[in-house]
Every structure is written in structure tokens, then in C-alpha cells.
XYZ file of C-alpha atoms in Angstrom:
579
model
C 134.300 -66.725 -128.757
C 134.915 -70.189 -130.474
C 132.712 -73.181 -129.197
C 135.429 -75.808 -128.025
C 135.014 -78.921 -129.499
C 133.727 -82.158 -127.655
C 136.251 -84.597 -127.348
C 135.977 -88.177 -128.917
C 135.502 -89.900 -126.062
C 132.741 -87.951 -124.463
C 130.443 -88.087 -127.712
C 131.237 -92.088 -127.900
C 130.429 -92.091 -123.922
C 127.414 -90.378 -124.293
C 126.084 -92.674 -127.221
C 126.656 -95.397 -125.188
C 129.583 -97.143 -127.344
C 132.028 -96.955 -124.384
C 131.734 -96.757 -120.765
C 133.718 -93.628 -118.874
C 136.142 -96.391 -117.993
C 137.042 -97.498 -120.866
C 137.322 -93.736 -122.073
C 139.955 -92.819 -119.606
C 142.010 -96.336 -120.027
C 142.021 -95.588 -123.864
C 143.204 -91.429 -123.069
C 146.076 -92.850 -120.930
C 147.305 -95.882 -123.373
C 147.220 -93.216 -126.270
C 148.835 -90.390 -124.311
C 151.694 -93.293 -123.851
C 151.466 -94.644 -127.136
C 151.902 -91.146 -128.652
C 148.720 -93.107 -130.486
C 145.368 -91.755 -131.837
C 142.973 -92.214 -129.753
C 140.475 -93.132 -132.153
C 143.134 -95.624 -132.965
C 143.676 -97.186 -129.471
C 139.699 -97.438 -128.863
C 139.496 -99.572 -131.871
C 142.746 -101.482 -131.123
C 141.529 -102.097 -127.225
C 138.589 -103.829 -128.704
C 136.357 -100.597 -127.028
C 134.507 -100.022 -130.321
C 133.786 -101.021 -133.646
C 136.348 -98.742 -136.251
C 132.545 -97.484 -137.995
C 131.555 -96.128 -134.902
C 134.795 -94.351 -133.985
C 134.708 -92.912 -137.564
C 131.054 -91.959 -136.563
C 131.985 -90.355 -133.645
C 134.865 -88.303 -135.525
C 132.638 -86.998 -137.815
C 130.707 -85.574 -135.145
C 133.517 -84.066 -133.766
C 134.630 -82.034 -136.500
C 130.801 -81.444 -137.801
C 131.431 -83.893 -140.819
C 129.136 -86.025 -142.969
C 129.672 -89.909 -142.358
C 129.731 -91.660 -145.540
C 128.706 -96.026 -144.675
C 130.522 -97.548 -148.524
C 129.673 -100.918 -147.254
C 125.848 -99.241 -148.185
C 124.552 -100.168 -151.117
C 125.027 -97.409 -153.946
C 127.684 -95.579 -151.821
C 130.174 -97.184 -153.951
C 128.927 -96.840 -156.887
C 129.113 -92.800 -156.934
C 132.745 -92.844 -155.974
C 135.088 -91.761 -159.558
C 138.762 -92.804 -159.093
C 139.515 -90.603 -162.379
C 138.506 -87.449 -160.433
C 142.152 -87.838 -158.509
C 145.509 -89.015 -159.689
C 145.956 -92.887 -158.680
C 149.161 -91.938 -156.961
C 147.533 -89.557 -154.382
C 145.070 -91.926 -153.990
C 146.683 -94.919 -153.080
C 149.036 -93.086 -151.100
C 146.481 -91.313 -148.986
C 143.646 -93.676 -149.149
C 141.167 -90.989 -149.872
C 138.468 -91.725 -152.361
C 136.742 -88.863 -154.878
C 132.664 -89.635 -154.209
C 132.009 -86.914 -157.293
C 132.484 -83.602 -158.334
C 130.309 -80.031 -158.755
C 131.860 -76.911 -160.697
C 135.218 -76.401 -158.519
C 134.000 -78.350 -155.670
C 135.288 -81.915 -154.900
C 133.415 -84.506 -152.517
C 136.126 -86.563 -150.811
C 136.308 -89.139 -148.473
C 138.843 -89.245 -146.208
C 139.642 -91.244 -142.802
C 141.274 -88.529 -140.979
C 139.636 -85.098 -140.557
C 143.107 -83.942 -138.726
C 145.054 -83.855 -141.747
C 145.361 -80.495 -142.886
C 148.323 -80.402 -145.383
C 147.128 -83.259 -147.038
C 143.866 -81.072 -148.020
C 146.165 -78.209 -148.574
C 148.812 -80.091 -151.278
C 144.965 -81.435 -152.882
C 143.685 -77.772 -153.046
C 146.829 -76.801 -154.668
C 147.569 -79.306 -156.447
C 144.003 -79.925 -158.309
C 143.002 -76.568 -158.077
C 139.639 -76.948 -156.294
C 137.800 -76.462 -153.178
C 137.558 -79.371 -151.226
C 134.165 -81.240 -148.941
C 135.739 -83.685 -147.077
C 133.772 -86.426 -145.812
C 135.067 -89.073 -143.077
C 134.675 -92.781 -143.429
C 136.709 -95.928 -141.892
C 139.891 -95.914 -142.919
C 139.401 -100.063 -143.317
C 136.108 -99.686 -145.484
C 138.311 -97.204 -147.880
C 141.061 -99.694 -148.147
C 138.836 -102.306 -148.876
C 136.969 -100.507 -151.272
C 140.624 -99.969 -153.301
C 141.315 -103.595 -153.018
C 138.094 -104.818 -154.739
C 138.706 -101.880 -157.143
C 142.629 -103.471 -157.777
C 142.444 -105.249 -160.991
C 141.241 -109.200 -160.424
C 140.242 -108.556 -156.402
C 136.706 -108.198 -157.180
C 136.624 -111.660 -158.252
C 135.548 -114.543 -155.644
C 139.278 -116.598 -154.816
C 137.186 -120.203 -155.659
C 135.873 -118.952 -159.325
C 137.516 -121.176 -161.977
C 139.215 -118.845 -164.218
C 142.666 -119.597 -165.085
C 145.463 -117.327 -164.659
C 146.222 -118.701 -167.973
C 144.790 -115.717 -170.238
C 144.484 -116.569 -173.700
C 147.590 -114.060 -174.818
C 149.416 -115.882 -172.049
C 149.219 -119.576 -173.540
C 149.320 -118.110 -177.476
C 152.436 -116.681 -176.680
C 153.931 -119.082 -175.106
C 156.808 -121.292 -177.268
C 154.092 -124.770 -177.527
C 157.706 -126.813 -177.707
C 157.641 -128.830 -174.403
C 160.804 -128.824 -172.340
C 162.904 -126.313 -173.714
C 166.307 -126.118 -172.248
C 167.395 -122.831 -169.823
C 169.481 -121.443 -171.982
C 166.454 -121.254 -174.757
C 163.985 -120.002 -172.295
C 166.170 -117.067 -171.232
C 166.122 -115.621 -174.471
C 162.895 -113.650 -174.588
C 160.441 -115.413 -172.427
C 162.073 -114.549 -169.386
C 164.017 -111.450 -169.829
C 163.716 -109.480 -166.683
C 163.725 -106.020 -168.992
C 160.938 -107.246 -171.184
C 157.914 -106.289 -168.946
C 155.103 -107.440 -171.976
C 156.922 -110.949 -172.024
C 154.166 -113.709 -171.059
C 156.313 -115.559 -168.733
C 156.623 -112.106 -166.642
C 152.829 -110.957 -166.819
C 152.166 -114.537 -165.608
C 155.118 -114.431 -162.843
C 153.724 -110.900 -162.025
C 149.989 -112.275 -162.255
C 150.692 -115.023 -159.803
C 152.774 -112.688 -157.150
C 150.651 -109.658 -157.107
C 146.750 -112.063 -157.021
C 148.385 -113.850 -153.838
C 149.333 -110.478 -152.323
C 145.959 -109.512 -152.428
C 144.607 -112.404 -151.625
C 146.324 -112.382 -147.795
C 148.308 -115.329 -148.993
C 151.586 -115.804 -146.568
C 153.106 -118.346 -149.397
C 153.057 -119.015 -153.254
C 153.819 -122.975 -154.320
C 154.845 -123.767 -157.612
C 154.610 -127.573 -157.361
C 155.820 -129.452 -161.163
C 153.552 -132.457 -160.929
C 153.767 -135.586 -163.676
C 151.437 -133.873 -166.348
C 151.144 -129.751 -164.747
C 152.483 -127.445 -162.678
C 150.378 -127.061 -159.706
C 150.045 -123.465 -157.845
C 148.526 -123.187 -154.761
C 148.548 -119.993 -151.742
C 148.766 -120.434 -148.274
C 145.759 -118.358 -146.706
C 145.231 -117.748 -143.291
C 147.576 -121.271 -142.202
C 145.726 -123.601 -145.074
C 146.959 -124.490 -148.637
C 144.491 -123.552 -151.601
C 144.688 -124.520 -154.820
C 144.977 -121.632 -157.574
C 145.207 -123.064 -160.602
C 146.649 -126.045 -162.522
C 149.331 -124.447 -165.139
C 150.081 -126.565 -168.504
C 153.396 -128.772 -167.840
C 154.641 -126.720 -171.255
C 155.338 -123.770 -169.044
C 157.415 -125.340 -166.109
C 160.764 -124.393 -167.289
C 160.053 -121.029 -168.115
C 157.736 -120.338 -164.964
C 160.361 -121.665 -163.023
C 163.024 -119.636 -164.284
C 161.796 -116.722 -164.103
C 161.063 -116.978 -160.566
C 164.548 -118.007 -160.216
C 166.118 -115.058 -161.792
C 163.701 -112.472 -160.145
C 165.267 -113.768 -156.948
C 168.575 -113.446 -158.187
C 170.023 -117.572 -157.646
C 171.572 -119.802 -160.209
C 169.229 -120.709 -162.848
C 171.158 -123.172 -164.595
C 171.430 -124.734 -160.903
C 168.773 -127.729 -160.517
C 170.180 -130.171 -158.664
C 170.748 -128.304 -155.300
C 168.370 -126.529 -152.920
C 168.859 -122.584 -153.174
C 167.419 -119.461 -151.080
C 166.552 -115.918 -152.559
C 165.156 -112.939 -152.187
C 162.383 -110.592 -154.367
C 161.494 -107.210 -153.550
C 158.476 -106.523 -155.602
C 155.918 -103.485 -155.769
C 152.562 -104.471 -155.487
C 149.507 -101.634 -155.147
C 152.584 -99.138 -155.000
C 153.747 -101.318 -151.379
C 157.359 -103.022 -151.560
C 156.899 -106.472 -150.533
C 159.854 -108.750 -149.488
C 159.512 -112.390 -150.846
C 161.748 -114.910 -149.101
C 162.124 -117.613 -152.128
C 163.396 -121.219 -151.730
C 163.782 -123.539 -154.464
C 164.321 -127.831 -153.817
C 164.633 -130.289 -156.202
C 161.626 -132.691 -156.554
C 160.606 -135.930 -159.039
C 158.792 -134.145 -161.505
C 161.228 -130.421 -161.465
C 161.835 -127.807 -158.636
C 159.406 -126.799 -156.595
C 159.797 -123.093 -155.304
C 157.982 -121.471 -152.391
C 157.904 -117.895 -152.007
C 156.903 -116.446 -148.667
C 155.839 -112.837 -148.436
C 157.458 -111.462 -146.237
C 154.668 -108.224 -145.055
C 156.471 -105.748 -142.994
C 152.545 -104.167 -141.228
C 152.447 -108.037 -140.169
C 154.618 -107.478 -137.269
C 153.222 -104.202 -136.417
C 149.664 -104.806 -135.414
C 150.279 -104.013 -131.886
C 150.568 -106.316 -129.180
C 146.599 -106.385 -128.226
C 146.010 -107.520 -131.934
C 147.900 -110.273 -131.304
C 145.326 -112.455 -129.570
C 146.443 -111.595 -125.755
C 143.591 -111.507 -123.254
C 144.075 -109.112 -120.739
C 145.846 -110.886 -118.296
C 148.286 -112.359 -120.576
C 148.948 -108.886 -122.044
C 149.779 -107.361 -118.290
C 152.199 -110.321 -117.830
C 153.992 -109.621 -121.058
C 154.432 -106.599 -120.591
C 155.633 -107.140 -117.297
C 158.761 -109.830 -118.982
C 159.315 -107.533 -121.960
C 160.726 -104.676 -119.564
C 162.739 -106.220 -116.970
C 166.260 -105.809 -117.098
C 167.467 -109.111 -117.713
C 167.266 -112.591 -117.932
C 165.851 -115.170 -120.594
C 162.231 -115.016 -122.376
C 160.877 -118.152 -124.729
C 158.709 -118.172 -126.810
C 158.024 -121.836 -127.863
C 155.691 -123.658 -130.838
C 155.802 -125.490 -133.759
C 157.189 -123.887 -137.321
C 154.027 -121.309 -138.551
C 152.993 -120.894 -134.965
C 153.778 -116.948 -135.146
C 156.881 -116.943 -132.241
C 158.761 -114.851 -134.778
C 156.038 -112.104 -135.010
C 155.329 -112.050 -131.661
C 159.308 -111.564 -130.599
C 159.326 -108.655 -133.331
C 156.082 -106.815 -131.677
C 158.024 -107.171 -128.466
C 161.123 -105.408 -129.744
C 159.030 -103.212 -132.068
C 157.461 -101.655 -128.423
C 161.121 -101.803 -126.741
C 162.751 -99.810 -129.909
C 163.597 -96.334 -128.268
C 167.154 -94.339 -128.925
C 167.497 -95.396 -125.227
C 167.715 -99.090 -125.835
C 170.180 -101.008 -127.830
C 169.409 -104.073 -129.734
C 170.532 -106.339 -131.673
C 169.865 -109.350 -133.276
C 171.110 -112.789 -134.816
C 168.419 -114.354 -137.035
C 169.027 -117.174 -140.037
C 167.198 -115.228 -142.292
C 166.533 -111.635 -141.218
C 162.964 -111.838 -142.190
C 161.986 -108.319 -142.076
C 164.000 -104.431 -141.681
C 163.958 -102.553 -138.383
C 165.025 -99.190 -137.803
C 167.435 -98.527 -135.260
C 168.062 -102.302 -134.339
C 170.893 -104.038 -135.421
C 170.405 -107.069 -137.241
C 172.696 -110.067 -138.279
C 172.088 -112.433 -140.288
C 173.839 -115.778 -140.189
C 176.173 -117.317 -142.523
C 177.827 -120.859 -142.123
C 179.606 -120.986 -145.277
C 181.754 -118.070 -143.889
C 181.878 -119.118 -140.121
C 179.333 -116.745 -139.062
C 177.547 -118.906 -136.977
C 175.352 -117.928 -134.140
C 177.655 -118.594 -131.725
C 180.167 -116.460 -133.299
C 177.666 -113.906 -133.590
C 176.531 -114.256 -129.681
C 179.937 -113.521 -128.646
C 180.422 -110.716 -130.746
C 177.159 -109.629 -129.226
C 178.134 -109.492 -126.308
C 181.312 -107.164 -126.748
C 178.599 -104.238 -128.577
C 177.162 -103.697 -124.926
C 173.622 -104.309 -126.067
C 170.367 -103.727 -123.915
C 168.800 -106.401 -125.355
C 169.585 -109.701 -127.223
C 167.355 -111.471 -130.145
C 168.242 -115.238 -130.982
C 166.539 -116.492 -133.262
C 166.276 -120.121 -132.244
C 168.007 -121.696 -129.290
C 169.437 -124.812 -131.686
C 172.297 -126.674 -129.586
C 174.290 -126.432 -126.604
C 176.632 -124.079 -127.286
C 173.780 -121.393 -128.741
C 171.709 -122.285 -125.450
C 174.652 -121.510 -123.364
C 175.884 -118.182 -124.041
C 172.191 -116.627 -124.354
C 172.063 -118.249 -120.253
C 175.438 -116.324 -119.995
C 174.101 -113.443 -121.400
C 170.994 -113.587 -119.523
C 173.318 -113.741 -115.959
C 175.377 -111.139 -116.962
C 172.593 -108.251 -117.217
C 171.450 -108.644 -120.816
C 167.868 -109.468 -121.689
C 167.403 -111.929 -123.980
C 164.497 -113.092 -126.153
C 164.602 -116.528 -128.440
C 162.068 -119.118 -129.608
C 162.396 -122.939 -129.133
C 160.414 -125.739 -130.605
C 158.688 -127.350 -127.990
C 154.907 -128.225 -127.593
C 154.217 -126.392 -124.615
C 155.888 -123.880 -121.834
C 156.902 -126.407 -119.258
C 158.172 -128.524 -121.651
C 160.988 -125.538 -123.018
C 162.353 -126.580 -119.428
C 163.460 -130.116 -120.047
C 164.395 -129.418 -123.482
C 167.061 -127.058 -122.132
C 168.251 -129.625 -119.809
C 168.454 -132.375 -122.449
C 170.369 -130.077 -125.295
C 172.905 -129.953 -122.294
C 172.723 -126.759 -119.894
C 172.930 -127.208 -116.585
C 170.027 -127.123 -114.602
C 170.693 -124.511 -112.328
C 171.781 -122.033 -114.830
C 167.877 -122.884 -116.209
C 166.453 -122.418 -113.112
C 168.462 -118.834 -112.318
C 168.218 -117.572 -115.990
C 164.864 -117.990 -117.098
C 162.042 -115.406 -117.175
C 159.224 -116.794 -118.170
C 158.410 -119.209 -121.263
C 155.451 -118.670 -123.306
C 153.943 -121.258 -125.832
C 151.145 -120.028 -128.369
C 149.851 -121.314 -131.830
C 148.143 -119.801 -134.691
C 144.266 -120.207 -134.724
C 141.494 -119.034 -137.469
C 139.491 -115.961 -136.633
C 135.898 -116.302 -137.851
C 135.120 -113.870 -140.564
C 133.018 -110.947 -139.014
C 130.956 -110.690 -142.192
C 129.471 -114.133 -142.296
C 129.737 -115.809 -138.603
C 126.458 -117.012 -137.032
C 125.457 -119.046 -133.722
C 126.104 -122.591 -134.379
C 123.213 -124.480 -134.122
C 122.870 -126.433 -130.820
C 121.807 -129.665 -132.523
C 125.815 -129.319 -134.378
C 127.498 -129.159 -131.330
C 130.312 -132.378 -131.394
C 130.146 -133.821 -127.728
C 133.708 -135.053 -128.535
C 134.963 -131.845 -129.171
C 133.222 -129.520 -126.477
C 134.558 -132.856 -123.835
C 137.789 -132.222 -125.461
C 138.116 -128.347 -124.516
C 136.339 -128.887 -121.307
C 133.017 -126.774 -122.987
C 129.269 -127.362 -121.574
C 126.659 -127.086 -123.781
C 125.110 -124.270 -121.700
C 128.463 -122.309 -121.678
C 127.965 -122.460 -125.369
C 124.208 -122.245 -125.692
C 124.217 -118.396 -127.802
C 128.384 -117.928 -127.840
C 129.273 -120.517 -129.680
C 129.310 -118.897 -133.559
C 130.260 -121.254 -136.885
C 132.197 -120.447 -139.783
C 129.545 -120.018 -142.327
C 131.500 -118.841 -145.917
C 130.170 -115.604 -147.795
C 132.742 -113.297 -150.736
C 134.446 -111.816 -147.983
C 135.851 -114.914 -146.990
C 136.332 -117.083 -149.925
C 133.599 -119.091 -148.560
C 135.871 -120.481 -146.054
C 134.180 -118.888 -143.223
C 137.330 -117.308 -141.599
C 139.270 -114.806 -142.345
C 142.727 -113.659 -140.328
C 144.414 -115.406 -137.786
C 145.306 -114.799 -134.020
C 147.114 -116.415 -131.382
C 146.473 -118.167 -128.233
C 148.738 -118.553 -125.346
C 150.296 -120.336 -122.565
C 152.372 -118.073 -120.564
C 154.178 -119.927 -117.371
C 155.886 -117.262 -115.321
C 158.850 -118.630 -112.965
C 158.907 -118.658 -109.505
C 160.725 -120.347 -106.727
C 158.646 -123.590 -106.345
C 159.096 -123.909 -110.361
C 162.876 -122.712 -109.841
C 163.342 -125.400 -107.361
C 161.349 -128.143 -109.619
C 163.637 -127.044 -112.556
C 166.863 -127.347 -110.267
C 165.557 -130.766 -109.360
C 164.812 -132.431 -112.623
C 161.207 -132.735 -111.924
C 158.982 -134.547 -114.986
C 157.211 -132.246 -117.197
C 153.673 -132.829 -115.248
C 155.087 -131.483 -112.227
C 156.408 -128.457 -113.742
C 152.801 -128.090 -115.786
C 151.142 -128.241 -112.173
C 153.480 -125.485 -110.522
C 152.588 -123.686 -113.130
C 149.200 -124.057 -113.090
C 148.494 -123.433 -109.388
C 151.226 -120.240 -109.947
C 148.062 -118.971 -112.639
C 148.730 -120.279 -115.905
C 146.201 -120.971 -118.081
C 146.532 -123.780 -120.702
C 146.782 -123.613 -124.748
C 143.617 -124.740 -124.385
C 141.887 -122.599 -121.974
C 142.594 -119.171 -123.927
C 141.144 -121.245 -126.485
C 137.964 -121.767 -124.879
C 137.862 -118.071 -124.336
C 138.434 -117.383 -127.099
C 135.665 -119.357 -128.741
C 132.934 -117.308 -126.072
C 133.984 -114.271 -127.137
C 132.989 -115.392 -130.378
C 136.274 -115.110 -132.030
C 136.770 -118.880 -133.387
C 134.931 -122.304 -133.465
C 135.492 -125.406 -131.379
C 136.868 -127.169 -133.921
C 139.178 -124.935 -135.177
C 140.662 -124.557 -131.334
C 140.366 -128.768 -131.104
C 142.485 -129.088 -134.349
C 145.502 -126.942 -133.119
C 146.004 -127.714 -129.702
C 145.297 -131.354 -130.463
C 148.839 -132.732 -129.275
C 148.699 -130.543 -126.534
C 144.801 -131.823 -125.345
C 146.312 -135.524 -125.907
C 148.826 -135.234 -123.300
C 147.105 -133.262 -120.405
């Protein structure tokens, strides 16, 4: 008779990595989920993703393989496999004897990948497990330029690069289009530096490119984790050409300079399409052009990932599913609202449910949700969208920003009429999406009935996990610790620093989450809505009805060990001034 096999959770209960708890709570989330639950444990914040892996290879009597040890790394041979199959499956070759093939893999439950590899190459295969991060990490670095530290000094300018390029300065469009540029020529230097440029700031987490003419260069700089970096300075020589190119990869008007234009790239990087929203604006010096990548895993992380503590998490939840009615999500431009609206409906898509959406631009593709995009110059507006809405008998409504009166109305007539609707709204905190309602023009009882709840969040630096120590208790800023209400006992041993190593670019964080302000509506805030009532008074209600503050998930946040003071004291700011 065949031993059964001991389940994952039992061996990580019995080593002590979870509780029996947290065991069972995982079991049920990925029996819902229709989730791993390897996958769930490490996405509930149970376990580290080494020791799950750990734990798998246990289960299925595997060999763990740790390529963060050194001279792990250094036996693995990419040419044993085809680079196809190994991009695609993120498996790694660790070396081969006679017809036998070591290989690392990060799920021992995929049998018909390791029958298409035994077919395919012909061998027998000894599969050992490692994290499926560590592998992907390991390809990265391996990716040509990503072992190199972000801050080293080399140019993207390679020496074929500037030899080739025409030394004439300021050659007109119609001369640059020739060869320089040509979209077919794929060994043309303009393109391997366009291509250079797009495919470094992929890898390097960027969420923007700038190409920024100055007087004498052409300035580049990526957007990591919320900040601007400076790449690399390019020679002034090149702007037309650079510029161009970009232009014509996103498919506007290149003889155009005087206007403002929007495009799009889709662009294979690391065999991954990538969707570039491009915008181009005239400047002093030439256009400057901003590409945002556009990653569609981004808003796919899952809604724990997020940043929600547990609480907050429950709550949404709770909103996400009711029937009808209006949910906000409110912040500044960067703060994430979009991201966090497409995890909602990315939970909410079921053949059950139909959405649809009205967004100025559709930022990224869902299946089985209908998506609009507006377009003034042709009278599709969103209010002309809303109304059309309305008549496809949708579930669920996306706007994506509450802009005027009209806009605001219709989603509160939407909301009455059994619909649920999410949009975002640029206001500094929850309470505050209240008044700003009001003020755009809708009446104040159709607020008061209509709304859900209103949520208000920002982006905030995670420390990186590779380099983050305990701050030193003769660094602690009285200033800032008065300013998010911290002791220095509360801090004394949770308080880490950003300390800068490779991983991180020596910026000390790396990856961003989000903290909230979720203020749930009741009939004391209904009534305070109904009445007017000043923004304090609404922030109180909400308050004593269990809200916490920007702030206060901040201060969590920084115990857990997950950011710095600072960091938390430089993006709630505004929101610290005015409490």
C-alpha cells in the first residue's frame, strides 16, 4: 500500500513556520481562491516563499536547492535547455550527467511540463525545487545589462552607438527617417539605443522613461519605485533622431512638434509584451516624451499585497460585494487608486457578473469586462458613455474619475438605481471626497443615500528586505516620530532604516505599498453629510465609527518593519498638517 503524503501545512506546522491557525485560514482562502496553497501562505504573509519551497520539497521527497548560496549559481548552464523553455517555464538546468538532467524547478506538481522536457530533450529528468522568486531573479541578473548596479556610470552610449550616429547636429525629420530610424532596420543605432533604453528600464522596475532635451543634452531619467533617477545624459546630436523614433514606435505624427500627442507601444521584453502609454509635449529646448509602462502582473498582486492590514482588508471586501451603491477611492495622481479599483474588479470578474467600464485611457486589457475608452473629439464623453452604460444592464460600473457635475450625477443615479459603482476622485483624504461632491454640484442628500464608503490611500516605499536594519536610537528625528504620534519606546527594536546594498540600487527600498484610510458610512455620517457639516466633523464621525487615519496605518506599518518614519512623514505630510 502507498504511504499518503503529508500535506504542506502539517510539515510547515510541525517545523514551527505556521501555527494550526494560520494553516486552516490559508486551506479555506485557497480552497476559495481555487489558489495554491503554498501560494496563499506566502501571499497571507504566513511564511517566507524559501520556507514554503522548503516545505514542498519535503512533501514530494525533493532536494531544496538555496541559489541565493554562494556557488549555487555558478553550476547552473542555461545552454543545457533552449532559452524559450526556459523563460517560459522558469526552470533552470543546474548541470548534466550521461542522459540525466539536474533541473530546478518551482513546482513539483507539474507533470506535463517534465513530460514535453523528457520528450522533447530526450533525457531523464532530477528535478529539484527552489523559490519560484529566487529563479526569476536569478534570470534577471542573467538578462543582458541586469547584473550591473543601476548607479554605475556607464553610458548607454556604446561606442558603435555614437560612431554610427550621423555627427551633423540637428538634422531635419525627414533626413533622420531615412535609415536611422527605420522601424524594419533592427541593427540601426537609433533602434538598439531606443530598444536599449526601453528594455534596461523594464528591468529595472521603472514605472516611466523621460526623455528630457535640455540646452546642451538630452537628459533620460526612470521613475523607480515613485522617485525620478537619472540614467544617463545623451549627446544633444541625437535628440532628433531619439525622439523620432520613439515617436514612430508609438505610431503619432512625427513631423508634428508643436502640439502635445498620446501613443501607444507594445514591445517584447524577456519574451513579456509590455504596453507603453507614450505622451509627447512640446518644451524650450525640443519635446519631451514620457513613456509609462504599462505592466499588466501590476494589477494582479492580490488584494493582501496591496498594503491592507487585516481590518481594512475585511472592510473591503465587505464594499466590493454589496449590491449597490457608490465606492471612492480618493488620492493624489501616482497614489495607486487605479490599481487598487482594477484588483477589486479583477476579484469580482466571474461569468456571473457584468462589467463594464469608462476609463480616459484604458490602461490595461481585462478579460470578460467591457471596457470603453473615451473620446472627446468624437463626442464620446463619459457622460455619453454612462448613459449608454446604463442601457447594457451591467452588474457593476467603473468610472474612471468623477470630473464634473454631470459625470458625478449619473454614477449617484446609477448607484440608486441598483448598480454598483466604483470611481476615484482627487481629494486629500476620505471625508474630504464628501464636500467635494457637494461643491462640484450634487445634492447633498443624493451623497448621503448613495455613498458606500470612501477610501483614501497613497503610495509609500517598502524597505528592501535584503539590506534593512534597526535604526539606530541615537537617529531617531523627535520631529518626525511627534509628527506620526511614535514614542521612542514603541520604536526602540521596530523601527528598521533604509540602508542601500545591489539589490536595491543603494537606495535602501525596493517596491512600493499602500496605506489607507477607509471611512465607512453610517447614519450619524449620513446625517452630517445631509447637513453640510465641515470636513472636521465628518473626520470625527468617522473616527469614533473606527477609521483609522493615513497616518495611523502608517505607523503600523513602520512596526511591522515594512517602511521608515520618514518615508511615512513625507507622504502623508499634507494630510499630518491639517489634523
Amino acid at each position: 500500500m502507498a504511504r499518503s503524503r503529508k500535506k504542506l501545512g502539517e510539515i510547515l506546522v510541525g517545523w514551527g513556520v505556521l501555527t494550526a491557525e494560520q494553516a486552516e485560514k490559508a486551506a479555506q482562502a485557497a480552497k476559495a481562491s481555487g489558489k495554491r496553497l503554498g501560494e496563499v501562505i506566502v501571499e497571507s504573509g504566513y511564511a517566507r516563499e524559501d520556507d514554503v519551497a522548503k516545505g514542498m520539497a519535503n512533501q514530494f521527497g525533493m532536494e531544496y536547492v538555496d541559489l541565493s548560496q554562494g556557488g549555487v549559481a555558478d553550476k547552473i548552464d542555461l545552454k543545457l535547455i533552449p532559452d524559450d523553455l526556459v523563460k517560459k517555464h522558469q526552470i533552470l538546468p543546474l548541470g548534466k550527467t550521461g542522459n540525466r538532467l539536474q533541473l530546478v524547478v518551482h513546482d513539483p506538481m507539474d507533470l506535463e511540463l517534465f513530460d514535453m522536457l523528457r520528450f522533447r530533450l530526450n533525457v531523464e529528468l532530477e528535478p529539484r525545487l527552489a523559490a519560484k522568486t529566487q529563479i526569476r531573479r536569478y534570470l534577471e541578473a542573467a538578462a543582458q545589462g541586469t547584473a550591473k548596479k543601476f548607479a554605475a556610470n556607464e553610458s548607454l552610449m556604446t561606442s558603435s552607438i555614437d560612431k554610427s550616429v550621423d555627427k551633423s547636429v540637428d538634422r531635419s525629420v525627414d533626413k533622420s527617417m531615412d535609415k536611422s530610424i527605420d522601424v524594419t532596420d533592427e541593427d540601426a543605432p537609433i533602434v538598439r539605443l531606443a530598444n536599449r533604453i526601453i528594455a534596461e528600464a523594464v528591468r529595472m522596475r521603472a514605472s516611466d522613461i523621460h526623455i528630457e532635451p535640455m540646452e546642451d543634452r538630452v537628459r533620460l531619467r526612470y521613475r523607480i519605485d515613485g522617485v525620478c533617477m537619472e540614467r544617463d545624459n545623451l549627446p544633444k546630436r541625437m535628440q532628433n533622431a531619439l525622439l523620432s523614433r520613439m515617436k514612430l514606435m508609438a505610431a503619432v505624427n512625427i513631423a508634428e512638434k508643436r502640439i502635445p500627442q498620446d501613443g501607444r507601444i507594445k514591445l517584447a521584453v524577456d519574451d513579456k509584451l509590455i504596453d507603453f502609454r507614450v505622451s509627447t509635449c512640446p518644451a524650450y529646448h525640443g519635446e519631451s516624451v514620457v513613456l509609462r509602462i504599462l505592466r499588466p502582473d501590476s494589477v494582479r498582486i492580490g488584494l493582501v499585497n496591496l498594503g491592507f492590514e487585516p481590518d481594512n482588508l475585511a472592510l473591503f471586501n465587505k464594499v466590493i460585494r454589496r449590491p449597490n451603491g457608490i465606492f471612492l477611492v480618493t488620492g493624489p495622481t501616482g497614489s495607486g487608486k487605479t490599481t487598487t479599483l482594477y484588483s477589486a474588479l479583477d476579484v469580482l470578474n466571474r461569468p456571473d457578473k457584468k462589467i463594464i467600464t469608462a476609463e480616459d485611457p484604458v490602461e490595461y486589457n481585462f478579460d470578460g469586462i467591457n471596457q470603453c475608452q473615451v473620446r472627446e473629439h468624437i463626442g464620446l464623453t463619459f457622460p455619453a458613455i454612462l448613459r449608454s452604460m446604463l442601457r447594457q444592464a451591467p452588474n457593476i460600473i467603473l468610472v474612471g474619475e468623477i470630473r464634473d457635475k454631470e459625470v458625478a450625477e449619473i454614477a449617484v443615479q446609477a448607484a440608486l438605481t441598483g448598480h454598483l459603482v466604483f470611481s476615484t476622485l482627487h481629494t486629500n483624504d476620505a471625508p474630504s471626497a464628501i464636500t467635494r461632491l457637494v461643491d462640484i454640484g450634487v445634492k447633498p442628500f443624493l451623497v448621503a443615500s448613495s455613498i458606500q464608503a470612501v477610501m483614501a490611500q497613497r503610495l509609500i516605499r517598502v524597505l528592501c528586505k535584503h539590506c534593512k536594519a534597526p535604526a539606530p536610537e541615537s537617529e531617531y528625528d523627535p520631529k518626525v516620530m511627534r509628527l506620526i504620534g511614535m514614542t521612542a519606546d514603541e520604536a526602540r527594536g521596530k523601527a528598521l532604516g533604509a540602508v542601500g546594498c545591489p539589490e536595491c540600487n543603494g537606495t535602501g527600498y525596493r517596491g512600493r505599498q499602500a496605506i489607507f484610510e477607509m471611512m465607512m458610512m453610517n447614519n450619524h455620517i449620513r446625517e452630517l453629510a445631509f447637513k453640510l457639516a465641515p470636513i472636521s466633523d465628518l473626520r470625527k464621525a468617522a473616527v469614533a465609527n473606527g477609521m483609522k487615519s493615513l497616518v495611523v496605518d502608517g505607523k503600523i506599518k513602520v512596526l511591522k518593519g515594512a517602511t521608515t518614519m520618514e518615508e511615512i512623514v513625507k507622504t502623508t505630510q499634507v494630510d499630518i498638517d491639517n489634523q
